[in-house]
């Protein structure tokens, strides 16, 4: 269907992969110039390819209708009565069971229930003679149905796993959802690669090559994650980015503390990944019952069509979605597994910008958006899974946002801020505003990258991460100051910047969800939590800028060097991302005018054909009329702006307007304020609690049992050494027979012959 | 004409002589080599002998491929021979051994400096090549023999030549000792074989395997036939070195010069297994493998136990060996065990199990697996012994694994081929040995002998230890002064280097992308055996 461009799909993944291989294998022996050229070129080329695909999709949308799959329904002929229709449909379905190019879905809900059989198959399906004959035999007709598949590029490398009726293809799909993430990954990725060439410039050659090799590998893995056409391919990328994250957090592996941070991230992510695997099994089991003997696959399209809104295996689907979301809390650092992300700041700052802010941590949002039809209908003991998602998101957003206020380490502030913003995204996802969540994802990728890269420049210049030893940097590094200020304002949701609109869109969705008929009151709480988080965000954003850039420089000490401005390779990405931060607002300008359809914002509208719940607020919440929608939109914007401005003002009052010498006042406060500060600085003591309740007992008992008894004694000493010992004893035993005396050898021969003849005689003669 | 009438057994076409050509060429070249050696004179460079025998082997291989491969396995030469693709593949494996081993010792008569020659240590004279070629002739005859008398003559032709070869290093006591032991026990086993054959003849009235396969033995004669069949089986199990008839193997392998050990480990085993499968086909079809026991003849259960004992005994024995030849002896026993798994799978077709069709498939798989395995085994063993021969010089025997220390530093190419061949013997993917094992074990699973296959798999996991230990010694130890591993590559020894290269390349080639012609030949061979 897309003859030429499909070749770009594997190429986009292959190029960063080859870059990683090249630098990993030869980088040590080559100069830094070659290493950085290769490393920077890889995401740039991938970005151009992704752009080509984007325009290709765009052209396809406006060209003749092209679709690789078609959907038809089998329904009753007009002149026949529908009494035995379900039975006839069932018979037809059973007969079609022999064809594995078809996917059969009964209509489960709605007026068509038991009236039609929906078939998904190749494009020629509508004209398929065999199908027509079959339908005719059962007094049915074949009718075309609305295409279930929005246009997409599809590249199938071939069957990967085929066991029984379970079949997984090695397939890649690029549609509107993945293309947006691909552009972010390669685009922001390229800028961060460029930035890194200077940031890591002082490293020795081997380390330098290793760094870029990992970074390119990350880009490749992340692309696999968003381009994978089924859950299993996604999981390859999911694990790949986890591994790269681990390698890069513990990049400075000679520092035991940093290596431990990497391990922590890895272990926590592993706990979440278990959820993904189990979730996959649940969905597969649900699919197996739904399709009743047909081909099983983990293809997203198949899963969404078959399980979306299905009430057949509600328990399995609900459990599966909840487990998948548990995996998302690991990868996207949500309560209860958020604790690894602040520690992930041990990695080099560009890594934090790329992996732990812009791309990898958003994988959870992508996963839920990708499978939104299933998530939308999933329930666990009567509680909608998306409600749980929103609740977790809202709580994470609030508590992490508060914790960010207590941090002195500039990267920790940004880390908690990232956790908090990801919470926003999950709140949006949970409120069925997938488009809003993706919009916030994109905007956040820009402004958080700019903040991290700016922080990197600051750290590079001052050789410290503590904001107490900064201050007054406005005069030394103006470019960094201005770009970071824009980023911080966007983060704070300052009116007319991208963060303002994206946050507003999420809050609006939450409010509408609360207004929907039969909605739980908790949605109002979530809305208020979101609003409160907006205020907190504004406070810590201002504090960040204030402590870093305003006042006098407190670092250096006697004879200390003055901080230097960022070099050009670091300044350029800052500048570009600053512009993008402002420009991203255009992607989601609210539909304010009365003539605009609700959900007509650019990005959600763009995603609507792919992500079922991207923008159709009215469909989701029929209680809200279009007029009411506009009123909420305007009101929400005003309230959001007020929260943000109020927060900035508070921040300005506390950290901006004081005399420079007084900036250290935080450590001198006493009484209740001090204890609050302690709680926030320790992020609600969650780490300590987990450590005491889970990690230490696990180390004490479980690990002692598994390591000392099971592994050391049973496996190592028993099985491994034991096997060896038995084999060696056996060997020494065989040597006993090898005396060298021919007569004895002949005796063995005779004994053997006699035994054989005797046994043959015994059983045979 | 009635094939069973006395007259028919004496009639043959002149055209049938074509099929004898591959057997005749090695014998002819053996004589040429002996004469050539007289002309070369004492102490001269004996490379021409190696080249001549190599040429003979090449011609034989071409002849075997051209003449045997298209044949269907129908008896020719008055029913004494049954040429087929089965024999052609076995012949290729045997010729790989003869050629590569012959090439790898081409320089043994030269001293390191090319001046003086110690005749006592020198083995690469005319007798060596002559005996190699005569033995090869007997082996080739064994792979297509259709008559038990022919079979016995072939087996003795090769045996006597190999007894002599074992003692070819006549001034070394171990060599003579090994030859004597091998001879005594070999004669012992020949008696079993012969007695078994005569009993079987008494019961069936025929010596021809194809006739035997179609003979319905009278119930009263069945005990005699079964005893005869069992005795033949025992004689052959001795030849392939199966436990408990294996005791001669380590001593003979250690006593013989490395060149001869390499040849023995390849040629004798390949010929014995090829002959064994052909004879067992006849025995099984006429019921001489014993009555049914749980769906298969008793003989296949006997083989089951022998196979289990052999994989355990061979691998266990190899674990603690320090002498490379002794280690390879036990390794050879272990490989006998794996091939006996194929033989067990092969014999399952003769029972009256309910799953007859699948058992025929398994038998087909077993025969094809055997042939591919023999090729892989021949290449890998040839590579290992070619390297050992290449390293051995006057006074520098490779008698201990420590002599190989640091070989990777001094002679990286030899060490690499050695490592590849050892990995192939261990059955690591990417080498021919892996595909061979896979094929053979698949046959075992298909025939329902999962337990035996699991045992063999576990045993071959143990085998990794002793194979990899050699790789570790070669790659991770420093060379020790005065050992073979410490001497650097000698550019003059191009013959042995060529042999090493060929063994390494073919092992990888067959393991990664086996050519279709070979696979087709292997499958045709199995087809010719299992109808």
Coordinates of C-alpha atoms in Angstrom, one line a residue, chain A residues 431-718:
Chain A
X431 CA -10.0 10.9 32.5
X432 CA -10.1 9.5 29.0
X433 CA -8.4 12.5 27.5
X434 CA -5.7 10.6 25.7
X435 CA -5.1 13.4 23.3
X436 CA -4.5 15.9 26.2
X437 CA -2.1 13.5 27.8
X438 CA -0.1 13.1 24.6
X439 CA -0.1 16.9 24.2
X440 CA 1.2 17.3 27.7
X441 CA 3.7 14.6 26.9
X442 CA 5.1 16.5 23.9
X443 CA 5.1 19.8 25.6
X444 CA 6.7 18.3 28.7
X445 CA 9.4 16.7 26.5
X446 CA 10.3 20.1 25.3
X447 CA 10.3 22.2 28.4
X448 CA 11.7 19.5 30.7
X449 CA 14.5 18.9 28.2
X450 CA 15.3 22.6 28.2
X451 CA 15.3 22.6 32.0
X452 CA 17.5 19.6 32.3
X453 CA 19.9 20.7 29.6
X454 CA 20.0 24.2 31.3
X455 CA 20.7 22.5 34.6
X456 CA 23.4 20.5 32.9
X457 CA 25.0 23.7 31.7
X458 CA 24.8 25.2 35.2
X459 CA 26.3 22.1 36.7
X460 CA 29.0 22.1 34.0
X461 CA 29.8 25.7 34.9
X462 CA 29.6 25.5 38.7
X463 CA 30.7 21.9 39.3
X464 CA 28.0 21.4 41.8
X465 CA 24.4 20.3 41.8
X466 CA 23.4 22.0 45.0
X467 CA 21.4 25.1 44.4
X468 CA 22.7 26.6 47.7
X469 CA 26.1 27.0 46.1
X470 CA 24.6 28.7 43.0
X471 CA 22.8 31.9 42.7
X472 CA 23.4 35.0 40.6
X473 CA 24.2 33.0 37.5
X474 CA 21.9 35.3 35.5
X475 CA 24.9 37.5 34.7
X476 CA 27.3 34.7 33.9
X477 CA 25.2 32.6 31.6
X478 CA 22.4 34.7 30.1
X479 CA 21.4 32.3 27.3
X480 CA 20.9 29.5 29.8
X481 CA 19.0 31.8 32.1
X482 CA 16.5 33.0 29.5
X483 CA 15.9 29.5 28.0
X484 CA 15.6 28.0 31.4
X485 CA 13.3 30.7 32.5
X486 CA 11.0 30.0 29.6
X487 CA 11.1 26.3 30.4
X488 CA 10.3 27.0 34.0
X489 CA 7.4 29.3 33.2
X490 CA 6.0 26.7 30.8
X491 CA 6.4 24.1 33.6
X492 CA 4.6 26.4 36.0
X493 CA 1.8 26.7 33.6
X494 CA 2.3 30.4 33.0
X495 CA -0.5 31.7 30.7
X496 CA 0.0 31.3 27.0
X497 CA 3.0 29.0 27.2
X498 CA 2.6 25.3 26.2
X499 CA 2.4 23.9 29.7
X500 CA -0.5 26.2 30.4
X501 CA -2.6 24.8 27.7
X502 CA -1.6 21.2 28.1
X503 CA -2.3 21.2 31.8
X504 CA -5.5 23.0 31.3
X505 CA -6.7 20.4 28.8
X506 CA -6.1 17.6 31.3
X507 CA -7.8 19.5 34.1
X508 CA -10.7 20.3 31.9
X509 CA -11.1 16.6 31.0
X510 CA -11.0 15.7 34.7
X511 CA -13.7 18.3 35.5
X512 CA -15.8 17.0 32.6
X513 CA -15.3 13.5 33.9
X514 CA -16.5 14.6 37.3
X515 CA -19.6 16.2 35.7
X516 CA -20.4 13.1 33.7
X517 CA -23.6 11.3 34.7
X518 CA -23.0 8.9 37.5
X519 CA -19.4 9.9 38.1
X520 CA -17.8 9.3 41.4
X521 CA -17.1 12.3 43.7
X522 CA -13.5 11.4 43.7
X523 CA -13.2 13.0 40.3
X524 CA -13.8 16.4 42.0
X525 CA -11.0 15.6 44.4
X526 CA -8.7 14.7 41.6
X527 CA -9.5 18.0 39.8
X528 CA -8.6 19.9 43.0
X529 CA -5.5 17.8 43.4
X530 CA -4.5 18.7 39.8
X531 CA -5.2 22.4 40.5
X532 CA -3.2 22.3 43.7
X533 CA -0.4 20.6 41.9
X534 CA -0.4 23.4 39.4
X535 CA 0.1 25.8 42.2
X536 CA 2.9 23.8 43.7
X537 CA 4.6 23.5 40.3
X538 CA 4.6 27.2 40.0
X539 CA 6.1 27.6 43.4
X540 CA 9.0 25.2 42.9
X541 CA 9.7 26.4 39.3
X542 CA 10.1 29.9 40.6
X543 CA 12.2 28.6 43.5
X544 CA 14.5 26.7 41.0
X545 CA 15.1 29.8 38.9
X546 CA 15.4 32.0 42.0
X547 CA 18.0 30.0 43.8
X548 CA 20.0 29.3 40.7
X549 CA 20.0 32.5 38.8
X550 CA 19.0 35.4 41.1
X551 CA 20.9 37.1 43.8
X552 CA 24.7 36.7 44.2
X553 CA 26.9 33.8 43.2
X554 CA 27.5 31.7 46.4
X555 CA 29.8 29.1 44.9
X556 CA 33.5 29.1 44.1
X557 CA 34.8 30.2 47.4
X558 CA 38.2 32.0 47.8
X559 CA 40.0 32.0 44.5
X560 CA 37.3 29.9 42.9
X561 CA 36.7 30.3 39.2
X562 CA 33.7 32.1 37.9
X563 CA 31.2 30.0 36.1
X564 CA 31.4 30.1 32.4
X565 CA 28.7 30.4 29.8
X566 CA 27.6 27.3 28.0
X567 CA 29.6 26.4 24.8
X568 CA 27.8 26.6 21.5
X569 CA 27.0 22.9 21.1
X570 CA 25.2 23.2 24.4
X571 CA 23.6 26.5 23.8
X572 CA 22.1 25.6 20.4
X573 CA 19.9 22.8 21.7
X574 CA 18.9 25.0 24.6
X575 CA 17.8 27.7 22.1
X576 CA 16.0 25.3 19.8
X577 CA 14.1 23.6 22.7
X578 CA 13.2 27.1 24.1
X579 CA 11.6 28.0 20.8
X580 CA 9.8 24.6 20.7
X581 CA 8.6 25.1 24.3
X582 CA 6.8 28.3 23.2
X583 CA 5.7 26.9 19.8
X584 CA 4.3 23.7 21.2
X585 CA 1.4 25.7 22.5
X586 CA 0.1 25.8 19.0
X587 CA -0.5 22.1 19.1
X588 CA -3.2 22.4 21.6
X589 CA -4.8 25.9 21.5
X590 CA -8.1 25.4 23.3
X591 CA -11.3 25.4 21.3
X592 CA -12.6 28.6 22.8
X593 CA -14.7 30.0 20.1
X594 CA -18.3 29.0 20.2
X595 CA -18.2 27.7 16.6
X596 CA -15.4 25.3 17.4
X597 CA -16.2 21.7 18.1
X598 CA -15.1 20.5 21.5
X599 CA -12.0 18.4 21.0
X600 CA -11.0 20.3 17.9
X601 CA -7.6 21.1 19.3
X602 CA -4.9 20.3 16.8
X603 CA -3.1 17.4 18.5
X604 CA -6.1 15.6 20.0
X605 CA -7.9 16.0 16.7
X606 CA -4.9 14.6 14.8
X607 CA -4.8 11.6 17.1
X608 CA -8.6 11.0 17.1
X609 CA -8.7 8.5 14.3
X610 CA -6.0 6.4 16.0
X611 CA -6.6 6.7 19.6
X612 CA -10.3 6.1 20.2
X613 CA -10.6 8.3 23.3
X614 CA -8.3 11.1 22.1
X615 CA -10.9 13.9 21.9
X616 CA -14.5 12.8 21.8
X617 CA -15.4 14.3 25.1
X618 CA -19.0 14.6 24.1
X619 CA -19.2 10.9 23.2
X620 CA -17.7 10.0 26.5
X621 CA -19.7 12.4 28.7
X622 CA -23.0 12.9 27.1
X623 CA -24.2 14.9 30.1
X624 CA -22.1 17.8 29.0
X625 CA -23.4 19.9 26.2
X626 CA -21.3 21.8 23.8
X627 CA -22.3 25.1 25.3
X628 CA -21.4 23.9 28.8
X629 CA -18.2 22.6 27.4
X630 CA -17.1 26.1 26.2
X631 CA -18.1 27.6 29.5
X632 CA -16.0 25.1 31.5
X633 CA -13.1 25.6 29.1
X634 CA -13.0 29.3 29.7
X635 CA -13.5 28.9 33.4
X636 CA -10.9 26.3 33.7
X637 CA -8.4 28.4 31.8
X638 CA -9.0 31.3 34.2
X639 CA -8.7 29.2 37.3
X640 CA -5.6 27.5 36.0
X641 CA -4.0 30.8 35.2
X642 CA -4.8 32.0 38.7
X643 CA -3.2 29.0 40.4
X644 CA -0.1 29.3 38.3
X645 CA 0.2 33.1 38.8
X646 CA -0.4 32.7 42.5
X647 CA 2.3 30.1 42.7
X648 CA 4.8 32.2 40.8
X649 CA 4.0 35.1 43.1
X650 CA 4.5 33.0 46.2
X651 CA 7.8 31.8 44.8
X652 CA 8.9 35.3 43.9
X653 CA 8.0 36.5 47.4
X654 CA 10.0 33.8 49.1
X655 CA 13.0 33.3 46.9
X656 CA 13.1 36.3 44.6
X657 CA 12.5 39.4 46.7
X658 CA 14.9 38.6 49.6
X659 CA 18.3 40.0 50.0
X660 CA 20.9 37.7 48.3
X661 CA 22.5 36.8 51.6
X662 CA 19.3 35.5 53.0
X663 CA 18.8 32.8 50.4
X664 CA 20.0 30.2 52.8
X665 CA 17.1 31.0 55.1
X666 CA 15.6 27.6 54.5
X667 CA 18.1 25.8 56.7
X668 CA 17.5 28.3 59.5
X669 CA 13.7 28.0 59.8
X670 CA 12.5 26.3 62.9
X671 CA 9.3 24.9 64.4
X672 CA 6.6 23.5 62.2
X673 CA 8.0 24.9 59.0
X674 CA 11.2 23.1 59.6
X675 CA 9.5 19.8 60.0
X676 CA 7.4 20.3 56.9
X677 CA 10.6 21.1 55.1
X678 CA 12.2 17.9 56.4
X679 CA 9.2 15.9 55.2
X680 CA 9.3 17.4 51.8
X681 CA 13.1 17.2 51.5
X682 CA 12.8 13.5 52.2
X683 CA 9.9 13.1 49.8
X684 CA 7.4 12.0 52.4
X685 CA 9.9 9.4 53.8
X686 CA 8.6 7.0 51.2
X687 CA 12.0 5.7 50.4
X688 CA 12.8 5.1 54.0
X689 CA 9.4 3.4 54.5
X690 CA 9.9 1.1 51.5
X691 CA 13.4 0.4 52.6
X692 CA 12.4 -0.6 56.1
X693 CA 9.2 -2.5 55.2
X694 CA 10.3 -4.2 52.0
X695 CA 13.9 -3.9 51.1
X696 CA 15.5 -4.7 54.5
X697 CA 13.3 -7.7 55.3
X698 CA 13.9 -8.9 51.8
X699 CA 17.6 -8.6 52.2
X700 CA 17.5 -10.1 55.7
X701 CA 15.3 -13.0 55.1
X702 CA 14.5 -13.7 51.5
X703 CA 17.8 -12.8 50.1
X704 CA 19.6 -14.7 52.8
X705 CA 17.5 -17.7 52.1
X706 CA 17.8 -17.6 48.3
X707 CA 21.4 -16.6 48.2
X708 CA 23.0 -18.6 51.0
X709 CA 20.8 -21.6 51.1
X710 CA 19.2 -22.0 47.8
X711 CA 22.0 -20.6 45.6
X712 CA 25.2 -21.2 47.5
X713 CA 24.3 -24.4 49.2
X714 CA 21.7 -26.1 47.0
X715 CA 22.6 -24.9 43.5
X716 CA 26.3 -24.1 43.7
X717 CA 27.5 -26.7 46.1
X718 CA 24.8 -29.2 45.5

